[in-house]
Coordinates of C-alpha atoms and ligand atoms in Angstrom, one line a residue:
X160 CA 13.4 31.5 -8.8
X161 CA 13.4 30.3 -5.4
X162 CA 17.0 29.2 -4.0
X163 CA 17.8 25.5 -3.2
X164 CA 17.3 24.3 0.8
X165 CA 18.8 20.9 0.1
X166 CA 20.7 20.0 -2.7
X167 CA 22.0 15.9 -3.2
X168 CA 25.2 16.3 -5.2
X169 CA 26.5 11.8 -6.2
X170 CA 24.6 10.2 -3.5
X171 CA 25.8 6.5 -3.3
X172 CA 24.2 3.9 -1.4
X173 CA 24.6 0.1 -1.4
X174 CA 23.5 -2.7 0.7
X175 CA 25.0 -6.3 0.0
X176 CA 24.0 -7.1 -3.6
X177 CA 22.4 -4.1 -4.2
X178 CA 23.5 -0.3 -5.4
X179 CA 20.5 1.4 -4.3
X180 CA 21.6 4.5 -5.4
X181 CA 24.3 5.1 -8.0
X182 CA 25.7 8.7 -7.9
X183 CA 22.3 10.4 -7.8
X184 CA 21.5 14.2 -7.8
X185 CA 18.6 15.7 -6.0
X186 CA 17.3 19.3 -5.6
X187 CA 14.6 20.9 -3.6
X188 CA 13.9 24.5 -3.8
X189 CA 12.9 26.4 -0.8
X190 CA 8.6 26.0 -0.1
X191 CA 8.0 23.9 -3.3
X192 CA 6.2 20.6 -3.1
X193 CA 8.4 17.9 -4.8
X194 CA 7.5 14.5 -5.9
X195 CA 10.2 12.0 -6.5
X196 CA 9.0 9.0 -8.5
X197 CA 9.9 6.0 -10.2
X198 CA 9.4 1.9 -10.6
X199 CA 9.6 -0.2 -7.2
X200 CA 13.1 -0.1 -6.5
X201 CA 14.1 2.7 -7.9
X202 CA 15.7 4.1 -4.5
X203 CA 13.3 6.7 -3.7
X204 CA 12.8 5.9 0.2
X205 CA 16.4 5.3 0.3
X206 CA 17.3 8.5 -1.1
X207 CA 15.2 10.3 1.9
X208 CA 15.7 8.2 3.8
X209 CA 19.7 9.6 3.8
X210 CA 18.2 12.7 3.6
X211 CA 16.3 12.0 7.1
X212 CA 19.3 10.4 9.0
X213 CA 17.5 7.1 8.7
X214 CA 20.4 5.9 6.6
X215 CA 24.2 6.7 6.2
X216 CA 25.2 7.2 3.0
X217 CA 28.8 5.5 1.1
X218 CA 29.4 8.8 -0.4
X219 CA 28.2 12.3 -2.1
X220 CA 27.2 15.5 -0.2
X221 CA 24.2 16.9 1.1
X222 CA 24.2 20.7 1.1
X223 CA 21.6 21.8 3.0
X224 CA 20.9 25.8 3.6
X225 CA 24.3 27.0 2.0
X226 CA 26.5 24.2 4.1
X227 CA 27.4 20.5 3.6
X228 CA 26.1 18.3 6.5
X229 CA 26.7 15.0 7.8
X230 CA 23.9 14.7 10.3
X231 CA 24.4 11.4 12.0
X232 CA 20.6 10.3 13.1
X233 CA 17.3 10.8 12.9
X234 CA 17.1 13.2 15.9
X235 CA 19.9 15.1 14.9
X236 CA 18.0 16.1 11.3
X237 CA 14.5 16.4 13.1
X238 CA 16.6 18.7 15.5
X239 CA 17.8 21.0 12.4
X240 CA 14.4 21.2 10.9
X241 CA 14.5 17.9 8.3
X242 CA 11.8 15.2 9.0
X243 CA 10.7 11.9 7.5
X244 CA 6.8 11.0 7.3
X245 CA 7.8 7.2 6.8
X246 CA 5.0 5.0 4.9
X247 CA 5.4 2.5 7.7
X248 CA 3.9 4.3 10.9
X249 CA 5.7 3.1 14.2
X250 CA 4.5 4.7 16.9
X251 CA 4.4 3.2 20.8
X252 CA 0.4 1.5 20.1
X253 CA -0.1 1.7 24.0
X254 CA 1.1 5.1 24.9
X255 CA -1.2 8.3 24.4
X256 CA -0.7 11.0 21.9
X257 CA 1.5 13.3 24.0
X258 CA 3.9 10.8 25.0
X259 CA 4.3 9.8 21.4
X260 CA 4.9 13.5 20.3
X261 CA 7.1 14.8 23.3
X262 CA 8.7 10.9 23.4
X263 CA 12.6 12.6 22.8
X264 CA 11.6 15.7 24.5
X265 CA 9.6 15.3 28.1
X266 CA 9.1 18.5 29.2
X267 CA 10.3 18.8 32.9
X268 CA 9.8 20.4 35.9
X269 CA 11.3 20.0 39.6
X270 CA 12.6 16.9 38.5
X271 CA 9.6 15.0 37.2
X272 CA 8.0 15.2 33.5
X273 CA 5.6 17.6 33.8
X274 CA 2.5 16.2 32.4
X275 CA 0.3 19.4 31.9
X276 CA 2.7 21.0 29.8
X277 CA 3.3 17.9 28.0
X278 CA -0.3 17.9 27.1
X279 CA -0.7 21.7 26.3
X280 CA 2.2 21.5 23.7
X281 CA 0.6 18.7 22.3
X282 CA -3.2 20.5 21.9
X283 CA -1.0 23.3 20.8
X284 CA 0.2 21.2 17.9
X285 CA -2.7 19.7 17.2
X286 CA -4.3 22.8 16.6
X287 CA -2.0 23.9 14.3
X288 CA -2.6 21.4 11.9
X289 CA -6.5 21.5 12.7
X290 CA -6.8 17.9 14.2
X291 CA -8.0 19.3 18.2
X292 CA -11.3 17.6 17.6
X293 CA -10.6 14.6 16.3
X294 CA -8.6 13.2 19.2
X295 CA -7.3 14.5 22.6
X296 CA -3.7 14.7 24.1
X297 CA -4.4 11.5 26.4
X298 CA -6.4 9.4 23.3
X299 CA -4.0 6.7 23.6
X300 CA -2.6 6.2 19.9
X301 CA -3.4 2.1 19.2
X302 CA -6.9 3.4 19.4
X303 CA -6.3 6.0 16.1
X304 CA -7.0 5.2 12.6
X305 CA -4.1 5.6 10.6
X306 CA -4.9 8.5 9.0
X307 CA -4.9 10.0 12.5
X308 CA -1.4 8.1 13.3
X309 CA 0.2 9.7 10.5
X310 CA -1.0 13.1 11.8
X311 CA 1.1 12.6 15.2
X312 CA 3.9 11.5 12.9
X313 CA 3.6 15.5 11.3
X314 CA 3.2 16.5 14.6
X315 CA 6.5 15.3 15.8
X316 CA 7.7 16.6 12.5
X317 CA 6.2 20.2 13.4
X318 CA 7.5 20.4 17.3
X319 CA 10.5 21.3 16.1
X320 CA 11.3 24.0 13.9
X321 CA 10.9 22.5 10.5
X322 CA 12.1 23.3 7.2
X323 CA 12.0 20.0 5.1
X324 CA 9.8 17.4 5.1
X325 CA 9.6 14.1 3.2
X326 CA 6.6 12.0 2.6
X327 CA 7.1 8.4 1.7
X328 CA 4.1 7.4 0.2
X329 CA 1.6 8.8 2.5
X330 CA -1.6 8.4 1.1
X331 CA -1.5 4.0 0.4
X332 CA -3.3 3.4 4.0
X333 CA -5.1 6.6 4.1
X334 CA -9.3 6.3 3.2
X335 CA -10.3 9.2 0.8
X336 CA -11.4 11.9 3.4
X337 CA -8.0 11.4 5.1
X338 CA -6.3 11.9 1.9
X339 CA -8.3 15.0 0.9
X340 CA -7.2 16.1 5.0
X341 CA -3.3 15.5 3.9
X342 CA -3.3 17.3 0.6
X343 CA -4.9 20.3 2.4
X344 CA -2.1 20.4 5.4
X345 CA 0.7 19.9 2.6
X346 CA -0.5 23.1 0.8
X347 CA -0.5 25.2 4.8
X348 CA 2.9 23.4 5.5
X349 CA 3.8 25.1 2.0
X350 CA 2.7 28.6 2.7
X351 CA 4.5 28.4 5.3
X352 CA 7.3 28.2 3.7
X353 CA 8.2 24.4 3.6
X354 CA 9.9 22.8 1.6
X355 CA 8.1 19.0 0.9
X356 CA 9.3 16.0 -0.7
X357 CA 6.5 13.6 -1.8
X358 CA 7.3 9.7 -2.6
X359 CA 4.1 8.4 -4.7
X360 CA 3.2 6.4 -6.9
X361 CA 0.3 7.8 -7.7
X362 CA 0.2 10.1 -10.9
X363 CA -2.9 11.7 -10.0
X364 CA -1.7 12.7 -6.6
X365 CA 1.5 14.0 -7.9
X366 CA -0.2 16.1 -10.7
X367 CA -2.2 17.7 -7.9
X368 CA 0.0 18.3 -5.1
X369 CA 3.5 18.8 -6.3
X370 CA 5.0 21.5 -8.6
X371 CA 8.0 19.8 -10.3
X372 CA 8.6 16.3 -9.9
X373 CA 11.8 14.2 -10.3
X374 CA 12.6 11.2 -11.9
X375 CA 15.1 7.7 -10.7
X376 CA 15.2 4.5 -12.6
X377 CA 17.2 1.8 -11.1
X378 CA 19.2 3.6 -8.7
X379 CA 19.8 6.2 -11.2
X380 CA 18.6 10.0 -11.8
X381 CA 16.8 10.8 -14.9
X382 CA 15.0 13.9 -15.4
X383 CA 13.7 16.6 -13.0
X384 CA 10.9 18.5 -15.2
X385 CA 8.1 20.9 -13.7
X386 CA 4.7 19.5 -13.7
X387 CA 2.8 21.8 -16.0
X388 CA 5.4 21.0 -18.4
X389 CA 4.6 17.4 -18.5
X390 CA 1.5 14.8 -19.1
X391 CA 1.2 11.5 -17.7
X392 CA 2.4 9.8 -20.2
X393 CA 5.4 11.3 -20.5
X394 CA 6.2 11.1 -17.2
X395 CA 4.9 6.9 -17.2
X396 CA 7.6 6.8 -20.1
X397 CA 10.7 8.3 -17.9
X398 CA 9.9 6.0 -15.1
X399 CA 9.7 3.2 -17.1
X400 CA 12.1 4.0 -19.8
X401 CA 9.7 3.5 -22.6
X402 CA 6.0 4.2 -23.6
X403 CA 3.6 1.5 -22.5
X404 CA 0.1 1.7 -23.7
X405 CA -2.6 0.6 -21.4
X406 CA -3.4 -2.8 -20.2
X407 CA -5.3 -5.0 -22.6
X408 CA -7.0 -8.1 -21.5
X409 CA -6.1 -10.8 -24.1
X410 CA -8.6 -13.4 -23.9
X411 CA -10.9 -15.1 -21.7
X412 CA -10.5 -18.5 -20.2
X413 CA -13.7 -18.8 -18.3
X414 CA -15.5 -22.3 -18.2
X415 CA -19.2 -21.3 -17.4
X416 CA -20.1 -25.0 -16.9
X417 CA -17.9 -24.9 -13.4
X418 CA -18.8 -22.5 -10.7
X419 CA -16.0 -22.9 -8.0
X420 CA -17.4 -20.5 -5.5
X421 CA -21.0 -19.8 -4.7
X422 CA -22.4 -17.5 -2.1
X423 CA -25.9 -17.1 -1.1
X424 CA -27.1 -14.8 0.7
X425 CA -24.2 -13.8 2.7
X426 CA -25.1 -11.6 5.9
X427 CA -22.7 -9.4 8.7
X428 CA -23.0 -6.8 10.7
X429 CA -24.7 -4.5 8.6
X430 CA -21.9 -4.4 6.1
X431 CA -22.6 -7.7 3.8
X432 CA -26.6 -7.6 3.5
X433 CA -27.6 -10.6 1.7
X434 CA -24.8 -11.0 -0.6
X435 CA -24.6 -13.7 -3.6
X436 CA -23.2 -14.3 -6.5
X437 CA -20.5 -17.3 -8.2
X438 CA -17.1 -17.4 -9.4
X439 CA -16.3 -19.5 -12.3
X440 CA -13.5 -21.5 -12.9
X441 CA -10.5 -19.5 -14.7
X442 CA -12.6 -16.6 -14.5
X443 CA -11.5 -12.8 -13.1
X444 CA -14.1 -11.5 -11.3
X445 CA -14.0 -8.1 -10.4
X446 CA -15.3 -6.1 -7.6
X447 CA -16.1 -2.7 -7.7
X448 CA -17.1 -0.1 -4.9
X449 CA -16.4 3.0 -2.6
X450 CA -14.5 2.2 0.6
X451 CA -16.7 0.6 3.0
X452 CA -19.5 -0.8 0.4
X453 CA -18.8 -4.3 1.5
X454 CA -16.4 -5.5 -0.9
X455 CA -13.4 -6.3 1.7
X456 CA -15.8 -7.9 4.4
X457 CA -16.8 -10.0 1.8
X458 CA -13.6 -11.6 1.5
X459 CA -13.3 -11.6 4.9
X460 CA -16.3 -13.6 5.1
X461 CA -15.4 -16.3 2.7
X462 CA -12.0 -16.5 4.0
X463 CA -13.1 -17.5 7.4
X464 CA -11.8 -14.0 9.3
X465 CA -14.7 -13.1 10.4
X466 CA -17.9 -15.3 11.3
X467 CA -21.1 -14.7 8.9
X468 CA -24.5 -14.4 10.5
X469 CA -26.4 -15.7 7.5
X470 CA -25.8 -17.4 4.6
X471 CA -24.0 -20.2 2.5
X472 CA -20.8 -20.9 0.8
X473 CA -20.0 -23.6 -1.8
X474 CA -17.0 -24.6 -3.1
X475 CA -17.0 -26.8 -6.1
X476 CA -20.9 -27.2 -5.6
X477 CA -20.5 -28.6 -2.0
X478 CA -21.7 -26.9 1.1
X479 CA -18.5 -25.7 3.0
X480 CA -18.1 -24.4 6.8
X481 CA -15.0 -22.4 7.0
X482 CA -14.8 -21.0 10.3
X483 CA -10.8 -20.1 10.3
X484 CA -8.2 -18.9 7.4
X485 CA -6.6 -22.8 7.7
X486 CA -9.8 -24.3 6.6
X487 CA -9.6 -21.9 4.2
X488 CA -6.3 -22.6 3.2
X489 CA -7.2 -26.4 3.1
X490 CA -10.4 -25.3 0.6
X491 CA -8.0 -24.0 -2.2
X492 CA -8.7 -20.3 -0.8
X493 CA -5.9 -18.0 -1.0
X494 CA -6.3 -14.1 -0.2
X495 CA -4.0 -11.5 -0.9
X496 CA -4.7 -9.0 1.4
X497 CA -5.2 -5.0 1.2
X498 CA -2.9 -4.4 4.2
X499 CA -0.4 -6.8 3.1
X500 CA 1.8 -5.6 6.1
X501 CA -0.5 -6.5 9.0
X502 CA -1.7 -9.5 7.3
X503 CA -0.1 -10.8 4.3
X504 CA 4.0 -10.9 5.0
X505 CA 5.8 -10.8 8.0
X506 CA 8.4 -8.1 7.3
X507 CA 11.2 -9.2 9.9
X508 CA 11.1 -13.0 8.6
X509 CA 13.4 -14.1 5.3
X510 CA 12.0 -13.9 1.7
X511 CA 12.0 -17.8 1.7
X512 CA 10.3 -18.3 5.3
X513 CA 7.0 -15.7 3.8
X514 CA 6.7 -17.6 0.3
X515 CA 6.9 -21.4 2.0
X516 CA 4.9 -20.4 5.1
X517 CA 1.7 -21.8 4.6
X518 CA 2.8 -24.6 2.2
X519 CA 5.1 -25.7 4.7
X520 CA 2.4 -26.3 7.2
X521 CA 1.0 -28.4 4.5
X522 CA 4.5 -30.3 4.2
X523 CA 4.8 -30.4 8.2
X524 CA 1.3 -32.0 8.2
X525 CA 1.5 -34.7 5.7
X526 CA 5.1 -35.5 6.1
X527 CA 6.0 -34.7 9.8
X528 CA 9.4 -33.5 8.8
X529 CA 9.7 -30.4 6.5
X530 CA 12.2 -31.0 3.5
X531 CA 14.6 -28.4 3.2
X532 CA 15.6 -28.9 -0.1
X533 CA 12.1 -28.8 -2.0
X534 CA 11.0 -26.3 0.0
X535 CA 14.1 -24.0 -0.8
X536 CA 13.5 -25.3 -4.7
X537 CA 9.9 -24.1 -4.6
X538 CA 10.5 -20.4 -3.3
X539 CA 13.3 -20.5 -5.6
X540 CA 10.9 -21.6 -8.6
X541 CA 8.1 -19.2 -7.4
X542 CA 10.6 -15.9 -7.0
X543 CA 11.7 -16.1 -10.5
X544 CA 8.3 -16.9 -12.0
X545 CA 7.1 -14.3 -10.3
X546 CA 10.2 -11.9 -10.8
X547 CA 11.2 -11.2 -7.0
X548 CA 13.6 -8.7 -6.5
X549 CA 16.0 -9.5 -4.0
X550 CA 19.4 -10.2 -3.5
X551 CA 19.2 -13.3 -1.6
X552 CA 15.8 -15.8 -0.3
X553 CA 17.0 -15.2 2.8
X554 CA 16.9 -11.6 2.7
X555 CA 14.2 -10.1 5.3
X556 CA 11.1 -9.4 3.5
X557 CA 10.9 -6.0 4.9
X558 CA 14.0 -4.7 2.9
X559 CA 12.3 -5.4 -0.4
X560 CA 10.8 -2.6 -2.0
X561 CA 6.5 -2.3 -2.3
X562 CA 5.9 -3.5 -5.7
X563 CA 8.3 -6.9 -4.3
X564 CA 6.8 -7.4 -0.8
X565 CA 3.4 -7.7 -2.8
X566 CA 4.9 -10.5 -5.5
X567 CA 6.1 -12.4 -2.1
X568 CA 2.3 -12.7 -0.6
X569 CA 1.2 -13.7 -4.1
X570 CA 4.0 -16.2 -4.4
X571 CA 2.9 -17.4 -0.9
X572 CA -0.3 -18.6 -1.6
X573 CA 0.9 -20.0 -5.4
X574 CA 3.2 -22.0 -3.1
X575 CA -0.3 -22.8 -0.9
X576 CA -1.5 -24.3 -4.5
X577 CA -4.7 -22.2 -4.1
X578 CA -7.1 -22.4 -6.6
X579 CA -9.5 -19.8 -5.8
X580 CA -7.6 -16.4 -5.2
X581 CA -8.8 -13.4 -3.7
X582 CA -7.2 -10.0 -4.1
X583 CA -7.9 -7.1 -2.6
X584 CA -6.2 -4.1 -4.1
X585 CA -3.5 -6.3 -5.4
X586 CA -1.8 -3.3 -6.8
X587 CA -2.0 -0.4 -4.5
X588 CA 1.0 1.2 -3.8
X589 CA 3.0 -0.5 -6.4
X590 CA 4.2 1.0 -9.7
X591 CA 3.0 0.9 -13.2
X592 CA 5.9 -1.4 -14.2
X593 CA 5.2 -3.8 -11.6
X594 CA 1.3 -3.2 -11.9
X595 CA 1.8 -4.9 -15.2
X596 CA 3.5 -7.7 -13.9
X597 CA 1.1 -8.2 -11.6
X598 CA -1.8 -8.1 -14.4
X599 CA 0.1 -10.3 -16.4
X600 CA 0.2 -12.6 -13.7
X601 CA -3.0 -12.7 -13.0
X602 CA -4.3 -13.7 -16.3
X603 CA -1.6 -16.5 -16.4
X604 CA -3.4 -17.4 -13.6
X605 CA -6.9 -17.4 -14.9
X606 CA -5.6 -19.2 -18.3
X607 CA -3.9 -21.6 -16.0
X608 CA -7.2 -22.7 -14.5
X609 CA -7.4 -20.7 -11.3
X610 CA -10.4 -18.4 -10.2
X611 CA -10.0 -14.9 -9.2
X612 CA -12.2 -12.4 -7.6
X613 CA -10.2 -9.0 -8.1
X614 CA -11.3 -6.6 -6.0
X615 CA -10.2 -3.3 -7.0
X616 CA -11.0 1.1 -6.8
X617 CA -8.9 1.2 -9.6
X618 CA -11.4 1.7 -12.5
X619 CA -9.2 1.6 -15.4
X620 CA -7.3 -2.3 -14.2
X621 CA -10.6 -3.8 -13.1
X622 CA -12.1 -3.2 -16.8
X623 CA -9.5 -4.2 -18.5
X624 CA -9.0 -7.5 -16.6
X625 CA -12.4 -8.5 -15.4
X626 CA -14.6 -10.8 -17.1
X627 CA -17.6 -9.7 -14.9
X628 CA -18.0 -6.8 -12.6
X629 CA -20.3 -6.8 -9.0
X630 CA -20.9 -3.1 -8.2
X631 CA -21.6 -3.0 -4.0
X632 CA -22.9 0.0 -2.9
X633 CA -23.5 0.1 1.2
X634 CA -23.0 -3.6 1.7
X635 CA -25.1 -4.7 -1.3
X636 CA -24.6 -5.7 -5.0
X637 CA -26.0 -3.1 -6.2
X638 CA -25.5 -4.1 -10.0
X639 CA -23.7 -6.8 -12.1
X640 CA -22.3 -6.7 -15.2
X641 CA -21.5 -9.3 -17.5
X642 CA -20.3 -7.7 -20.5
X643 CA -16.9 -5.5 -19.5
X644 CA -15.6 -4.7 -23.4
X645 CA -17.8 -1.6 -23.8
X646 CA -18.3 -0.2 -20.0
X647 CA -16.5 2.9 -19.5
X648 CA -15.8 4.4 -15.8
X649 CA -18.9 6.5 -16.0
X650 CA -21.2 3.5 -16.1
X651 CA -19.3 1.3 -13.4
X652 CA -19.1 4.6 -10.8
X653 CA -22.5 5.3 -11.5
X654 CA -23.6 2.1 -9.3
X655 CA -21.2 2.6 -6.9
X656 CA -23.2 5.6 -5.9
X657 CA -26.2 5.4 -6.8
X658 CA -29.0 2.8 -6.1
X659 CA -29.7 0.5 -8.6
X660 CA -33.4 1.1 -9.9
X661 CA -33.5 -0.1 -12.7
X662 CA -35.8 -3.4 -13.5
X663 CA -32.8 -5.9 -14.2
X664 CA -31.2 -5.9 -10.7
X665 CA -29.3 -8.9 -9.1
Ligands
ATP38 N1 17.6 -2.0 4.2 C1 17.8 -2.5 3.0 N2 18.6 -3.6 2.9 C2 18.8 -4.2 1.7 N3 18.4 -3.7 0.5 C3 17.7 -2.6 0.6 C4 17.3 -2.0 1.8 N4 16.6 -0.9 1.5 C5 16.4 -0.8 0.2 N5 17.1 -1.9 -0.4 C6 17.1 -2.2 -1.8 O1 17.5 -1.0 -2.5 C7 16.8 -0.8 -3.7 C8 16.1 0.5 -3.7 O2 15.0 0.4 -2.7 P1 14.1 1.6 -2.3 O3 13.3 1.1 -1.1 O4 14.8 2.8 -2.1 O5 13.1 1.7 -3.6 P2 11.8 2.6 -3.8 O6 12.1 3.4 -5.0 O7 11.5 3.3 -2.5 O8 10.8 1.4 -4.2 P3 9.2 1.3 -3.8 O9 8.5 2.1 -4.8 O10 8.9 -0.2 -4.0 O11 9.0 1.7 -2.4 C9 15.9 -2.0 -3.8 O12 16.5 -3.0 -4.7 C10 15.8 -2.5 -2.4 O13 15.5 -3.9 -2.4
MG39 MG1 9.8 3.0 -1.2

């Protein structure tokens, strides 16, 4: 048995109204991969993030090689080998690659940075982790995808001698090829003898990548176990503290004689090719595809971010022009956005300010003066409906965990009375509690009258909440179905990938 690197011995942690972490125990063993999972809010990325100097902690002790330490920032743990792959990736947008990597550590000569060796160190890390051909030393870094932002992140990690490294969720931006790229570096890093600490929500990824996995609830360690030694199920039950079966769709509240949305023949830029199809009222329509078939630009499309090239849009059977996301606000639309960070919630602004946001503009309109009180009574109203977890409205939206920041951009639009929602991954990232919530939501929705196009790459929650199903498949519909009780995964995926030839297409 391999010996401990780090071991977490009653790690406490509270911020005002909340104990994040309640006398917690942690240990990593030396080159294993090691998930740490559990419900939103469970204190996972404040656990490494004490780990990473990110974070002081009220008390406990980290021992780390043989020796307690008390490393006071984040450059003083990236100094003695500990790094944090955060899920948020800051890097300077308009400075190249090098300067981001070598930003603490310029190397210098007579006086000046010198720039040559600045880029050499930086090829030199790129090659390690097998990335020299994807960008070069000067690529400035606004211009990288994300995937590729997070790989100067592990770069940074790397220039210094490393020994731990945590990963906080690191594939929920990453497209599929990206994530295959990670998983592969994460299994070098640990042949080379480093120890890894991976934050996911995603059981698949865990069962994969990881070889034992621990378990927080609440603030509060419950079980380490190894990950041969435990299904999916059990491990669902220890982060949720009891078994929950899967998601079953209770009823349907479609009315068929009102279509709320119709789209004809929707055309852009080669990735929406003649799209139509309707939305009913009360109805859940899901949307099913590979990355890139067409499913978000759809959305995009109808919600006025981007400007179609062909086609028509009707909203409760009239003819509608919606050429910005205000008019589309003023429709009914709301959209809850796949990159709810960039889009959905501003992160530095209160919890109250994000849920009121665009209702307020509709106050500010009608009434000139925005009413304090109703529009503190509303977020108030909304948060608890929706179960926001937060110590205070006024909170910043960015200290909320995942699974809360996404309740917040749904309880936005609520507040925006929207009657035609669209969500796009509503649920990445977020656990299987919240997930839940989320579904439950939804259908309250639906049987409160709203319309809902769902799109979703998670099989298993667009079957059991859709009422119909589009396949796209390289910017078309490639199939619809309107029976969902008997599909199974096989039949859905099958469209997504291959083309429809069969005589009862669309
Ligand atoms: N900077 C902060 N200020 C105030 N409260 C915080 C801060 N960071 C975390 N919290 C709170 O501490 C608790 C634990 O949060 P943490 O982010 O560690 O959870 P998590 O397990 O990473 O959840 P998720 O899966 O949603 O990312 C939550 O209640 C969260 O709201
Ligand atoms: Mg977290």
């Amino acid at each position: 048995m391999a010996e401990n690197i780090v071991t977490c011995q009653k790690i406490r942690k509270s911020f005002p109204g909340v104990l994040a972490l309640d006398d917690v125990d942690f240990e990593l063993k030396k080159g294993e991969v090691h998930a740490l999972c559990g419900e939103n809010g469970a204190g996972k990325s404040t656990l490494i993030k004490i780990l990473t100097g990110l974070y002081g902690k009220d008390s406990g002790r980290i021992i780390y090689e043989g020796n307690e330490i008390n490393f006071k920032s984040v450059q003083e743990c990236r100094n003695n080998g500990i790094s944090l792959i955060p899920q948020e990736i800051h890097l300077a947008q308009d400075l190249t690659v090098a300067e981001n990597v070598m930003m603490t550590q310029y190397p210098v000569k007579h006086g000046k940075v010198d720039w040559n060796a600045m880029r050499e160190k930086t090829l030199e890390l790129q090659k390690r982790i097998g990335c020299e051909n994807h960008f070069t030393p000067d690529t400035r870094v606004g211009d990288l995808s994300m995937g590729h932002q997070q790989l100067i992140e592990i770069m940074k990690a790397i220039s210094t001698e490393l020994k731990v490294i945590a990963f906080d969720e690191p594939t929920s931006s990453l497209s599929d090829d990206e994530t295959e790229r990670l998983f592969h570096l994460i299994k070098e890093l640990k042949e080379q003898g480093i120890s890894i600490i991976y934050v996911s929500h995603r059981l698949g990824e865990i069962f994969k990548v990881c070889d034992r996995v621990t378990v927080f609830k609440d603030g509060k360690y419950v079980d380490t176990k190894v990950i041969n030694d435990v299904s999916a199920k059990s491990l669902v039950a220890l982060m949720v503290g009891r078994e929950t079966g899967g998601y079953l769709k209770e009823k349907n509240y479609t009315d068929i004689s009102r279509k709320v949305l119709e789209v004809e023949g929707l055309c852009w830029d080669k990735k929406v090719k003649n799209v139509s199809f309707f939305l009913n009222k009360g109805e859940i329509l899901g949307m099913f595809g590979i990355v890139g078939a067409g499913r978000t630009e759809t959305a995009r499309l109808i919600f006025g971010l981007e400007k179609k090239e062909r086609g028509r849009i009707k909203i409760n059977g009239e003819t509608v022009e919606i050429r910005n996301p205000r008019q589309a606000v003023k429709r009914k639309l709301g959209f809850v956005t796949e990159d709810r960070r960039g889009e959905g919630l501003s992160t530095v602004s209160s919890v109250q300010w994000n849920i009121t946001m665009p209702y307020l503009k509709k106050l500010s309109s009608s009434l000139q003066t925005i009413h304090h009180k109703q529009e503190c009574d509303n977020a108030q109203k909304l948060s608890a409906k929706l179960r926001i977890k937060a110590a205070s409205l006024d909170d910043s939206a960015g200290s909320l965990s995942g699974g809360n920041q996404q309740k917040i951009v749904i309880a936005k639009w609520l507040g925006a009375e929207s009657e035609i929602l669209i969500f796009d991954e509503p649920t990445r990232g977020i656990d299987v509690g919240a997930k839940a919530e989320i579904y439950r939501l939804m259908e309250q929705l639906a049987s409160e009258g709203k319309s809902i196009i769902m799109i979703s790459s998670e099989l298993p929650e667009l079957l059991s909440l859709s009422d119909r199903i589009l396949v796209y498949r390289d910017g078309e519909i490639n199939k619809e179905f309107t029976e969902v009780g008997d599909l199974t995964e096989e039949q859905v995926l099958h469209y997504a990938i291959m083309k429809d030839e069969g005589g009862d297409k669309l």
